[in-house]
Coordinates of N, CA and C in Angstrom, one line a residue:
M1 N 13.1 -15.1 -125.9 CA 12.6 -14.2 -127.5 C 13.3 -12.7 -127.2
D2 N 14.1 -12.4 -128.5 CA 14.2 -11.5 -128.2 C 13.4 -10.3 -128.4
L3 N 13.7 -9.3 -127.5 CA 12.9 -8.1 -127.3 C 12.8 -7.2 -128.7
R4 N 11.7 -6.4 -129.0 CA 11.4 -5.6 -130.4 C 11.2 -4.2 -129.9
P5 N 11.6 -3.5 -130.4 CA 11.3 -2.0 -130.6 C 9.8 -1.5 -130.6
L6 N 9.2 -0.7 -129.4 CA 7.9 -0.5 -129.7 C 8.1 1.0 -130.6
G7 N 8.2 0.9 -131.9 CA 8.2 2.0 -132.5 C 9.6 2.9 -132.2
S8 N 9.1 4.0 -132.1 CA 10.3 5.1 -131.7 C 10.0 5.5 -129.8
T9 N 9.5 4.6 -129.4 CA 9.1 5.1 -127.8 C 10.2 5.0 -126.9
G10 N 11.2 3.9 -127.3 CA 12.5 4.1 -126.4 C 12.2 2.3 -125.7
M11 N 11.1 1.9 -125.8 CA 10.7 0.9 -124.9 C 11.1 -0.5 -125.8
R12 N 11.4 -1.6 -125.6 CA 11.2 -2.8 -126.0 C 10.5 -4.0 -125.2
V13 N 10.0 -4.6 -126.3 CA 8.9 -5.5 -125.7 C 8.8 -6.8 -126.5
S14 N 8.6 -8.0 -125.6 CA 8.8 -9.5 -126.4 C 7.4 -9.6 -127.1
P15 N 7.9 -10.0 -128.2 CA 7.2 -10.3 -129.4 C 5.6 -11.1 -129.2
L16 N 5.5 -11.6 -127.9 CA 4.2 -12.3 -127.4 C 4.1 -11.5 -126.2
G17 N 2.9 -10.4 -126.2 CA 2.3 -10.2 -125.1 C 1.1 -11.1 -124.2
L18 N 1.0 -10.9 -123.2 CA 0.2 -11.3 -122.5 C -1.3 -10.6 -122.0
G19 N -2.5 -10.9 -122.8 CA -3.6 -10.1 -122.4 C -3.9 -10.8 -121.3
T20 N -4.7 -9.7 -120.4 CA -5.2 -10.1 -119.0 C -6.9 -10.0 -118.9
V21 N -7.3 -10.0 -120.1 CA -8.7 -10.1 -119.9 C -9.7 -11.1 -119.0
K22 N -9.2 -12.3 -119.1 CA -9.4 -13.3 -118.3 C -8.8 -13.4 -117.0
F23 N -8.4 -12.6 -116.4 CA -7.7 -12.3 -115.3 C -8.9 -11.9 -114.5
G24 N -10.1 -10.9 -115.0 CA -11.0 -10.1 -114.3 C -12.3 -10.4 -115.0
R25 N -12.6 -10.7 -115.9 CA -13.8 -10.5 -116.7 C -14.3 -11.9 -117.4
N26 N -15.4 -12.3 -117.5 CA -15.8 -13.7 -118.0 C -17.2 -13.3 -118.6
Q27 N -17.7 -12.1 -118.2 CA -18.6 -11.4 -119.3 C -18.8 -10.9 -120.3
Q28 N -19.6 -11.3 -121.1 CA -20.0 -10.3 -122.5 C -18.3 -10.5 -123.4
V29 N -17.9 -11.7 -123.3 CA -16.7 -12.0 -124.2 C -16.9 -12.7 -125.2
R30 N -16.2 -13.0 -126.3 CA -16.2 -13.5 -127.4 C -15.5 -15.3 -127.6
Y31 N -15.0 -15.2 -126.5 CA -14.2 -16.6 -126.6 C -15.0 -17.8 -126.7
P32 N -14.4 -18.9 -127.3 CA -15.6 -19.9 -127.8 C -16.0 -21.2 -126.7
R33 N -15.3 -20.9 -125.3 CA -15.7 -21.7 -124.5 C -15.9 -20.7 -122.9
P34 N -16.9 -21.3 -122.4 CA -16.8 -20.2 -120.7 C -15.8 -20.8 -119.8
F35 N -15.4 -20.1 -119.0 CA -14.4 -20.1 -118.1 C -14.6 -19.5 -116.8
D36 N -14.2 -20.2 -115.8 CA -13.8 -19.5 -114.2 C -12.8 -18.4 -114.1
L37 N -12.9 -17.5 -113.6 CA -12.2 -16.3 -113.0 C -10.8 -17.3 -112.5
P38 N -9.7 -17.1 -112.8 CA -8.5 -17.7 -112.0 C -8.3 -17.2 -110.5
S39 N -8.0 -17.7 -109.7 CA -7.3 -17.5 -108.3 C -6.1 -16.5 -108.3
D40 N -5.9 -15.8 -107.2 CA -4.7 -14.8 -107.1 C -3.5 -15.8 -107.4
R41 N -3.3 -16.8 -107.0 CA -2.6 -17.8 -107.1 C -2.1 -18.4 -108.1
E42 N -3.2 -18.6 -109.3 CA -2.9 -19.0 -110.6 C -2.4 -18.0 -111.2
I43 N -3.0 -16.7 -111.1 CA -2.4 -15.7 -111.5 C -1.1 -15.4 -111.6
G44 N -0.7 -15.5 -110.2 CA 0.8 -15.4 -109.8 C 1.6 -16.1 -110.4
D45 N 0.8 -17.2 -110.6 CA 2.2 -18.5 -110.9 C 2.1 -18.3 -112.6
L46 N 1.2 -17.7 -113.2 CA 1.2 -17.4 -114.6 C 1.8 -16.6 -114.9
L47 N 2.0 -15.4 -114.0 CA 2.9 -14.1 -114.2 C 4.3 -14.8 -114.1
A48 N 4.8 -15.8 -113.1 CA 5.9 -16.1 -112.7 C 6.5 -16.5 -114.3
L49 N 5.5 -17.3 -114.7 CA 6.0 -18.3 -115.6 C 6.2 -17.9 -117.2
A50 N 5.4 -16.5 -117.4 CA 5.5 -15.4 -118.3 C 6.8 -15.0 -118.3
L51 N 7.0 -14.3 -117.5 CA 8.6 -14.0 -117.1 C 9.8 -14.6 -117.4
E52 N 9.7 -15.9 -116.9 CA 10.8 -16.9 -116.9 C 10.6 -17.3 -118.4
L53 N 9.5 -17.0 -119.3 CA 9.5 -17.6 -120.6 C 9.9 -16.2 -121.6
G54 N 10.2 -15.1 -120.9 CA 10.7 -14.4 -122.0 C 9.8 -12.9 -121.8
I55 N 8.5 -13.3 -121.9 CA 7.7 -11.8 -121.7 C 7.7 -11.2 -120.5
N56 N 7.7 -9.8 -121.3 CA 7.7 -8.8 -120.6 C 6.4 -7.6 -120.8
L57 N 5.3 -8.0 -121.6 CA 4.2 -7.0 -122.0 C 3.0 -7.3 -121.4
L58 N 2.3 -6.8 -120.6 CA 1.1 -7.0 -120.0 C 0.0 -6.0 -120.7
D59 N -1.1 -6.7 -121.2 CA -2.2 -5.5 -121.9 C -3.3 -6.0 -120.7
T60 N -3.9 -4.6 -120.3 CA -4.8 -4.9 -119.2 C -5.7 -3.5 -119.9
A61 N -6.8 -3.4 -119.1 CA -7.8 -2.1 -119.2 C -8.9 -2.2 -118.1
P62 N -9.4 -0.7 -118.1 CA -10.4 -0.9 -117.1 C -11.7 -1.8 -117.3
A63 N -11.7 -1.9 -118.9 CA -13.1 -2.6 -119.0 C -12.7 -4.1 -118.6
Y64 N -11.4 -4.4 -118.4 CA -11.4 -6.1 -118.2 C -11.8 -6.6 -117.1
G65 N -12.6 -5.7 -116.4 CA -13.3 -6.4 -114.9 C -12.4 -6.1 -113.9
S66 N -12.0 -7.0 -113.0 CA -11.2 -6.8 -111.8 C -9.7 -7.1 -112.5
S67 N -9.2 -7.1 -113.8 CA -7.9 -7.2 -114.3 C -7.0 -6.2 -113.4
Q68 N -7.1 -5.3 -113.7 CA -6.2 -4.1 -112.8 C -6.0 -4.1 -111.5
Q69 N -7.1 -4.4 -111.2 CA -7.1 -4.6 -109.3 C -6.3 -5.6 -108.7
R70 N -6.4 -6.9 -109.5 CA -5.4 -8.1 -109.4 C -4.2 -8.0 -109.7
L71 N -3.7 -7.5 -110.7 CA -2.3 -7.1 -111.1 C -1.8 -6.1 -110.0
G72 N -2.5 -5.3 -109.5 CA -2.1 -4.1 -108.8 C -1.6 -5.1 -107.4
R73 N -2.5 -6.0 -107.2 CA -2.4 -6.5 -105.9 C -0.7 -7.6 -106.2
L74 N -1.0 -8.2 -107.1 CA 0.4 -9.2 -107.4 C 1.7 -8.9 -107.9
L75 N 1.6 -7.6 -108.6 CA 2.9 -7.0 -109.2 C 4.1 -6.8 -108.2
G76 N 3.6 -6.2 -107.3 CA 4.4 -5.4 -105.9 C 5.2 -5.3 -106.7
A77 N 6.7 -5.2 -105.8 CA 7.9 -4.9 -106.1 C 8.7 -5.2 -107.8
G78 N 7.5 -6.4 -108.3 CA 8.2 -6.7 -109.5 C 7.3 -5.8 -110.6
R79 N 6.9 -4.7 -110.5 CA 6.6 -3.8 -111.3 C 7.3 -3.6 -112.5
G80 N 8.3 -3.5 -112.0 CA 9.7 -2.8 -113.2 C 9.8 -3.8 -114.1
D81 N 9.6 -5.3 -113.8 CA 9.9 -6.2 -114.7 C 9.0 -6.0 -115.8
W82 N 7.9 -5.2 -116.1 CA 6.9 -5.3 -117.0 C 6.6 -3.8 -117.8
I83 N 6.6 -4.1 -119.1 CA 5.7 -3.2 -119.6 C 4.5 -3.3 -119.8
I84 N 3.6 -1.9 -119.1 CA 2.2 -2.3 -118.9 C 1.5 -1.2 -119.9
V85 N 0.6 -2.1 -120.4 CA -0.4 -1.2 -121.7 C -1.9 -1.1 -121.0
S86 N -2.2 -0.2 -120.9 CA -3.9 0.1 -120.3 C -4.6 1.1 -121.0
K87 N -5.5 0.9 -120.8 CA -6.5 1.9 -121.9 C -7.3 2.9 -121.1
V88 N -8.0 3.4 -121.9 CA -9.0 4.5 -121.6 C -10.0 4.4 -122.6
G89 N -11.3 4.9 -122.0 CA -12.4 5.1 -123.1 C -13.9 4.2 -122.7
E90 N -13.4 3.0 -122.5 CA -14.6 1.9 -122.0 C -14.2 1.5 -120.7
V91 N -15.6 1.7 -120.1 CA -15.8 0.9 -118.7 C -16.7 -0.1 -118.8
F92 N -16.5 -1.5 -118.0 CA -17.8 -2.6 -118.2 C -18.0 -2.7 -116.3
E93 N -19.1 -2.7 -116.5 CA -19.6 -2.2 -115.2 C -21.0 -2.8 -115.2
H94 N -21.5 -3.6 -114.0 CA -22.9 -4.4 -114.0 C -23.4 -5.4 -115.3
G95 N -22.1 -5.7 -115.9 CA -22.5 -6.7 -117.0 C -22.5 -5.5 -118.4
E96 N -22.3 -4.7 -118.4 CA -22.2 -3.6 -119.7 C -21.3 -2.7 -119.8
S97 N -20.6 -2.6 -121.2 CA -19.9 -1.7 -121.6 C -20.5 -0.1 -121.8
R98 N -19.7 0.8 -121.2 CA -20.2 2.5 -121.5 C -18.8 2.9 -122.2
F99 N -19.2 4.1 -122.8 CA -17.9 4.6 -123.2 C -18.0 6.1 -122.9
D100 N -16.9 7.0 -122.7 CA -16.8 7.9 -122.8 C -15.2 8.3 -122.6
F101 N -15.2 9.4 -124.2 CA -13.9 10.0 -124.5 C -13.7 11.3 -124.4
G102 N -14.2 11.9 -123.4 CA -14.1 13.0 -122.8 C -12.3 13.3 -121.9
Y103 N -12.3 14.7 -122.3 CA -10.8 15.1 -121.6 C -10.7 14.8 -120.1
A104 N -12.0 15.2 -119.0 CA -12.1 15.0 -117.8 C -11.7 13.3 -117.5
H105 N -12.9 12.8 -118.3 CA -12.7 11.7 -118.3 C -11.7 10.5 -118.1
T106 N -11.1 11.1 -119.4 CA -9.7 10.1 -119.8 C -8.7 10.7 -118.8
I107 N -8.3 11.5 -118.4 CA -7.5 12.2 -117.3 C -7.7 11.1 -116.1
A108 N -9.2 11.4 -115.6 CA -9.5 10.7 -114.1 C -9.1 9.2 -114.3
S109 N -9.6 8.5 -115.8 CA -9.5 7.0 -115.6 C -8.4 6.3 -115.7
V110 N -7.1 7.3 -116.2 CA -5.4 7.0 -116.2 C -5.1 7.1 -114.6
E111 N -5.6 8.1 -114.0 CA -5.2 8.4 -112.2 C -5.6 7.4 -111.7
G112 N -7.1 6.5 -112.1 CA -7.6 5.8 -111.5 C -6.7 4.4 -111.7
S113 N -6.3 4.2 -112.9 CA -5.2 3.1 -113.6 C -4.2 3.2 -112.3
L114 N -3.6 4.4 -112.2 CA -2.7 4.3 -111.7 C -2.6 3.8 -110.2
R115 N -3.6 4.4 -109.7 CA -3.8 3.9 -108.1 C -4.3 2.3 -108.2
T116 N -5.2 1.7 -109.2 CA -5.5 0.5 -108.7 C -4.3 -0.2 -109.4
L117 N -3.4 0.0 -110.4 CA -2.3 -0.5 -110.7 C -1.1 -0.7 -109.3
R118 N -1.2 0.3 -108.7 CA -0.4 0.6 -107.6 C 1.0 0.8 -108.6
T119 N 1.0 1.9 -109.3 CA 2.3 2.3 -109.9 C 2.3 3.8 -109.9
D120 N 3.2 4.7 -110.3 CA 3.3 6.1 -110.6 C 3.6 6.3 -112.1
Y121 N 3.5 5.5 -112.9 CA 3.3 5.7 -114.2 C 2.8 4.4 -114.9
L122 N 2.5 4.7 -116.2 CA 2.1 3.3 -117.2 C 2.8 3.4 -118.4
D123 N 3.1 2.6 -118.9 CA 4.2 2.5 -120.0 C 3.7 3.2 -121.4
C124 N 2.0 2.6 -121.4 CA 1.5 3.1 -122.7 C -0.3 3.1 -122.6
V125 N -0.8 3.9 -122.8 CA -2.5 3.9 -122.9 C -2.8 4.2 -123.9
L126 N -3.7 3.0 -124.8 CA -4.3 3.0 -125.6 C -6.0 3.7 -125.6
I127 N -6.5 4.5 -126.5 CA -8.0 4.8 -126.6 C -8.7 3.5 -126.7
H128 N -9.4 3.1 -126.0 CA -10.3 1.9 -126.2 C -11.3 2.2 -127.1
S129 N -11.4 2.0 -128.5 CA -12.2 2.7 -129.5 C -13.5 2.0 -129.2
D130 N -14.7 2.6 -129.4 CA -16.1 2.0 -129.9 C -16.3 1.7 -131.1
G131 N -15.5 1.8 -132.5 CA -15.6 1.9 -133.3 C -15.8 3.3 -134.2
H132 N -16.0 4.1 -133.5 CA -16.3 5.5 -134.2 C -14.6 6.1 -134.1
D133 N -13.6 5.6 -134.7 CA -12.2 6.3 -134.5 C -12.3 7.4 -134.8
L134 N -12.7 8.4 -135.7 CA -12.1 9.3 -136.4 C -13.3 10.4 -135.5
R135 N -14.3 10.1 -135.4 CA -14.8 11.1 -134.6 C -14.4 11.0 -133.0
I136 N -14.1 10.5 -132.5 CA -13.1 10.3 -131.0 C -12.2 11.6 -131.4
F137 N -11.0 11.2 -132.5 CA -10.1 12.2 -132.8 C -10.5 13.7 -133.0
E138 N -11.9 13.6 -133.6 CA -11.9 15.1 -133.9 C -13.1 15.8 -133.2
Y139 N -13.9 15.1 -132.1 CA -14.5 15.8 -131.4 C -14.6 15.2 -129.8
A140 N -13.8 14.3 -129.5 CA -14.1 13.9 -128.2 C -12.2 14.6 -127.5
G141 N -12.3 14.8 -126.3 CA -10.9 15.2 -125.8 C -10.0 14.0 -125.3
A142 N -10.3 12.8 -125.6 CA -9.5 12.2 -125.3 C -7.9 12.1 -125.4
V143 N -7.7 12.5 -126.8 CA -6.2 12.5 -127.6 C -5.5 13.5 -127.0
D144 N -6.5 14.6 -126.6 CA -5.3 15.8 -125.8 C -5.0 15.7 -124.7
A145 N -6.0 14.6 -124.0 CA -6.0 14.4 -122.5 C -4.4 13.5 -122.3
L146 N -4.5 12.5 -123.5 CA -3.2 11.8 -123.5 C -1.7 12.4 -123.8
H147 N -2.1 13.4 -124.9 CA -0.9 14.4 -124.9 C -0.6 14.9 -123.6
E148 N -1.1 15.5 -122.4 CA -1.6 16.0 -121.1 C -0.5 15.4 -120.5
L149 N -1.3 14.0 -120.1 CA -0.5 13.0 -119.4 C 0.9 12.5 -119.5
K150 N 1.2 12.4 -120.8 CA 2.6 12.1 -121.2 C 3.3 13.3 -120.9
R151 N 2.7 14.6 -121.0 CA 3.5 15.6 -120.6 C 4.2 15.8 -119.2
R152 N 3.1 15.3 -118.4 CA 3.2 15.2 -117.1 C 4.2 14.2 -116.6
G153 N 4.3 13.2 -117.6 CA 5.1 12.0 -117.1 C 4.3 10.9 -116.7
L154 N 3.1 10.6 -116.7 CA 2.0 9.6 -116.0 C 2.0 8.6 -116.8
I155 N 2.5 8.8 -118.3 CA 2.4 7.8 -119.3 C 3.5 8.0 -120.2
R156 N 4.3 6.7 -121.0 CA 5.3 6.9 -121.5 C 5.3 7.0 -123.0
A157 N 3.8 6.5 -123.3 CA 3.1 6.4 -124.5 C 1.8 6.5 -124.9
H158 N 1.0 6.7 -126.0 CA -0.1 6.7 -126.4 C -0.3 6.2 -127.7
G159 N -1.7 6.0 -127.6 CA -2.2 5.5 -128.9 C -3.7 5.1 -129.1
M160 N -4.0 4.1 -129.8 CA -5.3 3.8 -129.8 C -5.4 2.4 -130.4
S161 N -6.5 1.5 -129.5 CA -6.6 0.3 -130.1 C -7.9 0.7 -131.2
S162 N -7.4 0.5 -132.4 CA -8.6 1.1 -133.6 C -9.4 0.1 -134.2
K163 N -10.4 0.6 -134.6 CA -11.3 -0.7 -135.4 C -11.4 -0.2 -136.4
T164 N -10.9 0.7 -137.4 CA -11.0 1.3 -138.6 C -9.7 1.7 -139.5
V165 N -9.8 1.6 -141.0 CA -8.5 1.5 -141.3 C -8.1 2.9 -141.3
D166 N -9.3 3.8 -141.4 CA -8.8 5.6 -141.1 C -8.2 5.8 -140.0
G167 N -8.9 5.2 -138.8 CA -8.6 5.6 -137.6 C -6.9 5.0 -137.4
G168 N -6.8 3.6 -137.8 CA -5.6 3.4 -137.6 C -4.4 4.3 -138.4
L169 N -5.0 4.8 -139.3 CA -4.0 5.6 -140.2 C -3.7 7.0 -139.0
R170 N -4.6 7.5 -139.0 CA -4.9 8.7 -137.9 C -4.4 8.4 -136.7
T171 N -4.2 7.3 -136.1 CA -3.2 7.0 -135.0 C -1.8 7.0 -135.3
V172 N -1.3 6.4 -136.4 CA -0.1 6.4 -136.7 C 0.3 7.8 -136.7
A173 N -0.6 8.8 -137.4 CA -0.1 9.9 -137.9 C 0.2 10.8 -136.6
E174 N -0.7 10.7 -135.4 CA -0.7 11.7 -134.5 C -0.1 10.6 -133.1
L175 N -0.2 9.7 -132.8 CA 0.1 9.4 -131.6 C 1.8 8.2 -131.7
D176 N 1.8 7.5 -130.8 CA 2.9 6.8 -130.6 C 2.6 5.1 -131.2
V177 N 1.6 4.6 -130.6 CA 1.5 3.2 -130.8 C 0.1 3.0 -131.1
V178 N -0.2 2.2 -132.4 CA -1.4 1.6 -132.7 C -1.8 0.2 -132.3
M179 N -2.6 -0.2 -131.9 CA -3.3 -1.9 -131.7 C -4.2 -1.8 -133.0
A180 N -3.7 -2.7 -133.7 CA -4.7 -3.1 -135.0 C -4.9 -4.8 -135.1
T181 N -6.0 -5.1 -135.6 CA -5.9 -6.2 -135.8 C -5.7 -7.2 -137.4
C182 N -5.0 -8.1 -137.0 CA -4.6 -9.1 -137.9 C -4.6 -10.5 -137.8
N183 N -5.2 -11.6 -138.6 CA -5.5 -12.7 -138.3 C -5.4 -13.4 -140.1
L184 N -5.4 -14.8 -139.9 CA -5.6 -15.3 -141.0 C -6.6 -15.2 -141.9
D185 N -8.0 -14.3 -141.3 CA -9.4 -14.4 -142.1 C -9.6 -12.8 -142.2
Y186 N -8.7 -12.0 -141.4 CA -8.8 -10.6 -141.7 C -7.6 -10.0 -142.0
N187 N -7.5 -9.1 -143.4 CA -6.2 -8.5 -143.6 C -6.8 -6.8 -144.0
D188 N -8.0 -6.3 -143.6 CA -8.2 -4.9 -144.1 C -7.1 -4.1 -143.4
E189 N -6.5 -4.4 -142.5 CA -5.9 -3.3 -141.7 C -4.1 -3.6 -142.1
L190 N -3.8 -3.9 -143.1 CA -2.4 -4.1 -143.5 C -1.8 -2.4 -143.9
A191 N -2.5 -1.6 -144.3 CA -2.0 -0.5 -144.7 C -1.6 0.2 -143.4
V192 N -2.4 0.0 -142.5 CA -2.0 0.4 -141.0 C -0.6 -0.3 -140.8
L193 N -0.6 -1.1 -140.4 CA 0.9 -1.7 -140.3 C 2.0 -1.2 -141.1
E194 N 1.6 -1.2 -142.4 CA 3.0 -0.7 -143.6 C 2.9 0.9 -143.1
A195 N 2.1 1.5 -142.6 CA 2.4 3.2 -142.4 C 3.1 3.2 -141.1
A196 N 2.5 2.1 -140.2 CA 3.4 2.5 -139.0 C 4.9 1.8 -138.9
A197 N 4.9 1.4 -139.9 CA 6.5 0.9 -140.3 C 7.3 1.9 -140.7
Q198 N 6.6 2.4 -141.8 CA 7.4 3.9 -142.3 C 7.7 4.6 -141.6
Q199 N 6.8 5.1 -140.4 CA 6.9 6.2 -139.5 C 7.3 5.9 -138.4
S200 N 7.8 4.5 -138.1 CA 8.6 4.0 -136.9 C 7.7 4.1 -135.5
K201 N 6.4 3.7 -135.8 CA 5.3 4.0 -134.5 C 5.2 2.1 -134.0
G202 N 4.7 2.0 -133.0 CA 4.9 0.8 -132.4 C 3.4 0.3 -133.0
V203 N 3.6 -1.0 -133.0 CA 2.4 -2.0 -133.7 C 2.0 -3.1 -132.2
L204 N 0.9 -2.9 -132.2 CA 0.8 -4.5 -131.0 C -0.9 -4.8 -131.9
I205 N -0.6 -6.1 -131.9 CA -1.6 -7.0 -133.0 C -2.7 -7.6 -131.7
K206 N -3.9 -7.4 -132.0 CA -5.1 -7.9 -131.3 C -5.6 -9.0 -132.3
K207 N -6.7 -10.1 -131.6 CA -7.1 -11.1 -132.3 C -6.2 -11.7 -133.2
G208 N -5.2 -12.1 -133.0 CA -4.4 -12.4 -133.9 C -4.6 -14.2 -134.4
L209 N -5.3 -14.8 -132.7 CA -5.4 -16.1 -132.8 C -7.2 -15.9 -132.7
M210 N -7.7 -15.1 -133.7 CA -9.4 -14.8 -133.7 C -10.1 -15.2 -132.3
S211 N -9.2 -14.5 -131.3 CA -9.9 -14.8 -130.0 C -10.3 -16.1 -129.8
G212 N -9.6 -16.8 -129.8 CA -9.4 -18.8 -129.3 C -10.0 -19.6 -130.7
H213 N -10.2 -18.7 -131.5 CA -11.2 -19.7 -132.4 C -10.1 -20.4 -133.2
I214 N -9.1 -20.3 -133.3 CA -7.8 -20.7 -134.1 C -8.1 -22.1 -133.8
Q215 N -7.9 -23.0 -135.0 CA -8.0 -24.3 -134.7 C -6.9 -25.5 -134.5
G216 N -6.3 -26.1 -133.5 CA -4.9 -26.9 -133.6 C -3.9 -26.0 -133.5
A217 N -2.8 -26.9 -133.3 CA -1.2 -26.3 -133.5 C -1.0 -25.9 -134.6
D218 N -1.4 -26.4 -135.8 CA -1.0 -26.1 -137.2 C -1.5 -24.5 -137.4
G219 N -3.0 -24.6 -136.7 CA -3.4 -23.1 -137.0 C -2.7 -22.2 -136.2
V220 N -2.5 -22.3 -135.3 CA -1.8 -21.4 -134.3 C -0.5 -21.1 -135.3
E221 N 0.3 -21.9 -135.4 CA 1.7 -22.0 -136.2 C 1.4 -21.0 -137.5
R222 N 0.5 -20.9 -138.0 CA 0.2 -20.4 -139.6 C -0.2 -19.0 -138.8
A223 N -1.0 -19.0 -138.0 CA -1.5 -17.7 -137.9 C -0.6 -16.4 -137.1
F224 N 0.8 -17.2 -136.3 CA 2.0 -17.0 -135.9 C 2.8 -16.1 -137.2
A225 N 2.8 -17.2 -137.8 CA 3.9 -16.8 -138.9 C 3.1 -15.8 -139.7
H226 N 1.7 -15.7 -140.2 CA 1.3 -14.6 -140.7 C 1.4 -13.5 -140.2
V227 N 1.0 -13.0 -139.0 CA 1.2 -11.9 -138.1 C 2.6 -11.3 -138.8
F228 N 3.6 -12.5 -138.3 CA 4.9 -11.8 -137.9 C 5.3 -11.5 -139.5
A229 N 4.9 -12.1 -140.4 CA 5.7 -11.6 -141.6 C 4.9 -10.1 -142.4
Q230 N 4.0 -9.6 -141.2 CA 3.6 -8.2 -141.6 C 4.8 -7.3 -141.2
P231 N 4.9 -6.0 -141.9 CA 6.1 -5.1 -141.7 C 5.7 -4.3 -140.6
G232 N 6.7 -4.0 -139.6 CA 6.4 -3.4 -138.2 C 6.0 -3.9 -137.0
V233 N 5.7 -5.1 -136.9 CA 4.8 -5.6 -135.5 C 5.9 -5.6 -134.6
S234 N 5.2 -5.2 -133.3 CA 6.2 -5.1 -132.3 C 5.8 -6.2 -131.5
S235 N 4.7 -6.3 -131.3 CA 4.3 -7.7 -130.6 C 2.7 -8.2 -130.7
M236 N 2.5 -9.4 -130.5 CA 1.3 -9.9 -130.7 C 0.6 -10.0 -129.0
I237 N -0.7 -9.5 -128.5 CA -1.4 -9.8 -127.3 C -1.8 -11.0 -127.6
V238 N -1.7 -12.0 -127.0 CA -2.7 -13.4 -126.8 C -2.8 -13.4 -125.2
G239 N -4.4 -13.3 -125.2 CA -4.8 -13.9 -123.5 C -5.0 -15.3 -123.3
T240 N -4.7 -15.7 -122.3 CA -4.6 -17.1 -121.8 C -4.4 -17.0 -120.1
I241 N -5.0 -18.0 -119.9 CA -5.3 -18.2 -118.0 C -4.7 -19.9 -118.0
N242 N -3.8 -20.1 -118.9 CA -3.9 -21.8 -119.2 C -2.3 -21.6 -119.2
P243 N -1.4 -22.3 -118.3 CA -0.1 -22.7 -118.3 C 0.4 -23.0 -119.5
D244 N -0.1 -24.2 -120.0 CA 0.0 -25.1 -121.0 C 0.2 -24.2 -122.2
H245 N -0.8 -23.9 -122.1 CA -1.2 -23.0 -123.5 C -0.3 -21.7 -123.6
L246 N 0.1 -21.3 -122.5 CA 1.3 -20.1 -122.7 C 2.3 -20.6 -123.1
R247 N 3.1 -21.8 -122.7 CA 4.3 -22.5 -123.0 C 4.2 -22.6 -124.2
S248 N 3.0 -23.3 -125.0 CA 3.0 -23.9 -126.2 C 3.2 -22.7 -127.0
N249 N 2.4 -21.3 -126.8 CA 2.1 -20.4 -127.8 C 4.0 -19.8 -127.9
V250 N 4.5 -20.0 -126.9 CA 6.1 -19.1 -126.6 C 6.8 -20.2 -127.8
A251 N 6.6 -21.5 -127.4 CA 7.4 -22.5 -128.1 C 7.2 -22.1 -129.6
T252 N 6.1 -21.9 -129.9 CA 5.5 -21.9 -131.6 C 6.0 -20.7 -132.1
L253 N 5.8 -19.3 -131.2 CA 6.8 -18.1 -131.7 C 7.8 -18.3 -131.6
R254 N 8.4 -19.0 -131.1 CA 10.0 -18.8 -131.0 C 10.7 -20.1 -132.7
R255 N 9.8 -20.8 -132.8 CA 9.7 -21.5 -133.9 C 9.9 -20.9 -135.3
V256 N 8.5 -19.9 -135.2 CA 8.3 -19.3 -136.9 C 9.1 -18.4 -136.9
L257 N 9.6 -17.4 -135.5 CA 10.6 -16.2 -135.7 C 12.0 -17.1 -135.7
S258 N 12.5 -18.2 -135.6 CA 13.6 -18.6 -135.7 C 13.8 -19.4 -137.4
T259 N 12.4 -19.3 -138.1 CA 12.7 -19.8 -139.3 C 12.7 -19.0 -140.4
P260 N 14.0 -19.2 -141.4 CA 14.1 -17.9 -142.4 C 13.0 -18.0 -143.0
V261 N 12.7 -16.6 -143.5 CA 11.7 -16.3 -144.8 C 11.8 -16.5 -145.9

């Protein structure tokens, strides 16, 4: 897969990114079927396969249970092979999520992620919105904290995993990367993608396969075709712990991207 620019950040990412929530959390998730957490060996094999298939983007978060801890153990000297996107604002503990978008918490969260992932920088950090996107911009300290972390060189780019059109547009206006929802059943945020394309901001797509609810190979192909027909899409994040699913997704996306519009 040919790498794509992540907006004007200077980074280039694979059009398919590997979501890692299933590496560390199987409680309070919205997937259609329950699953057991994979072993470290299974995760290591999946990461090696992803690299072999041309994937260089990992999406993780403190809210993904033990995902970051396991990645920190497993990436080792291979950390430089990856563009790592993490998040701030949401913490998942004792089976529940809690949110904190304050300045001090954001700084501490990123510093904690750096230790956990055993790295001295994060490629991109997104605010993990609770749905009140504009309130986070206007009244919390997270945005100022991300600017400071970028100034200090601890993060290369910043953004928000937004949940509203207004929040996505504000993200495009003020930050480097927006993570937005787009799929066959939900297109409310297309204006965000268009604005990002116009302003050369990075676009990461979440829920493109409707959290695993897309049915059949044809459905997956139509979903990929729909997402990548939109302007400015840098990468679509798909979470899996199944090697066959990963191979199939890559093969399908390659076919979609090679088909003339």
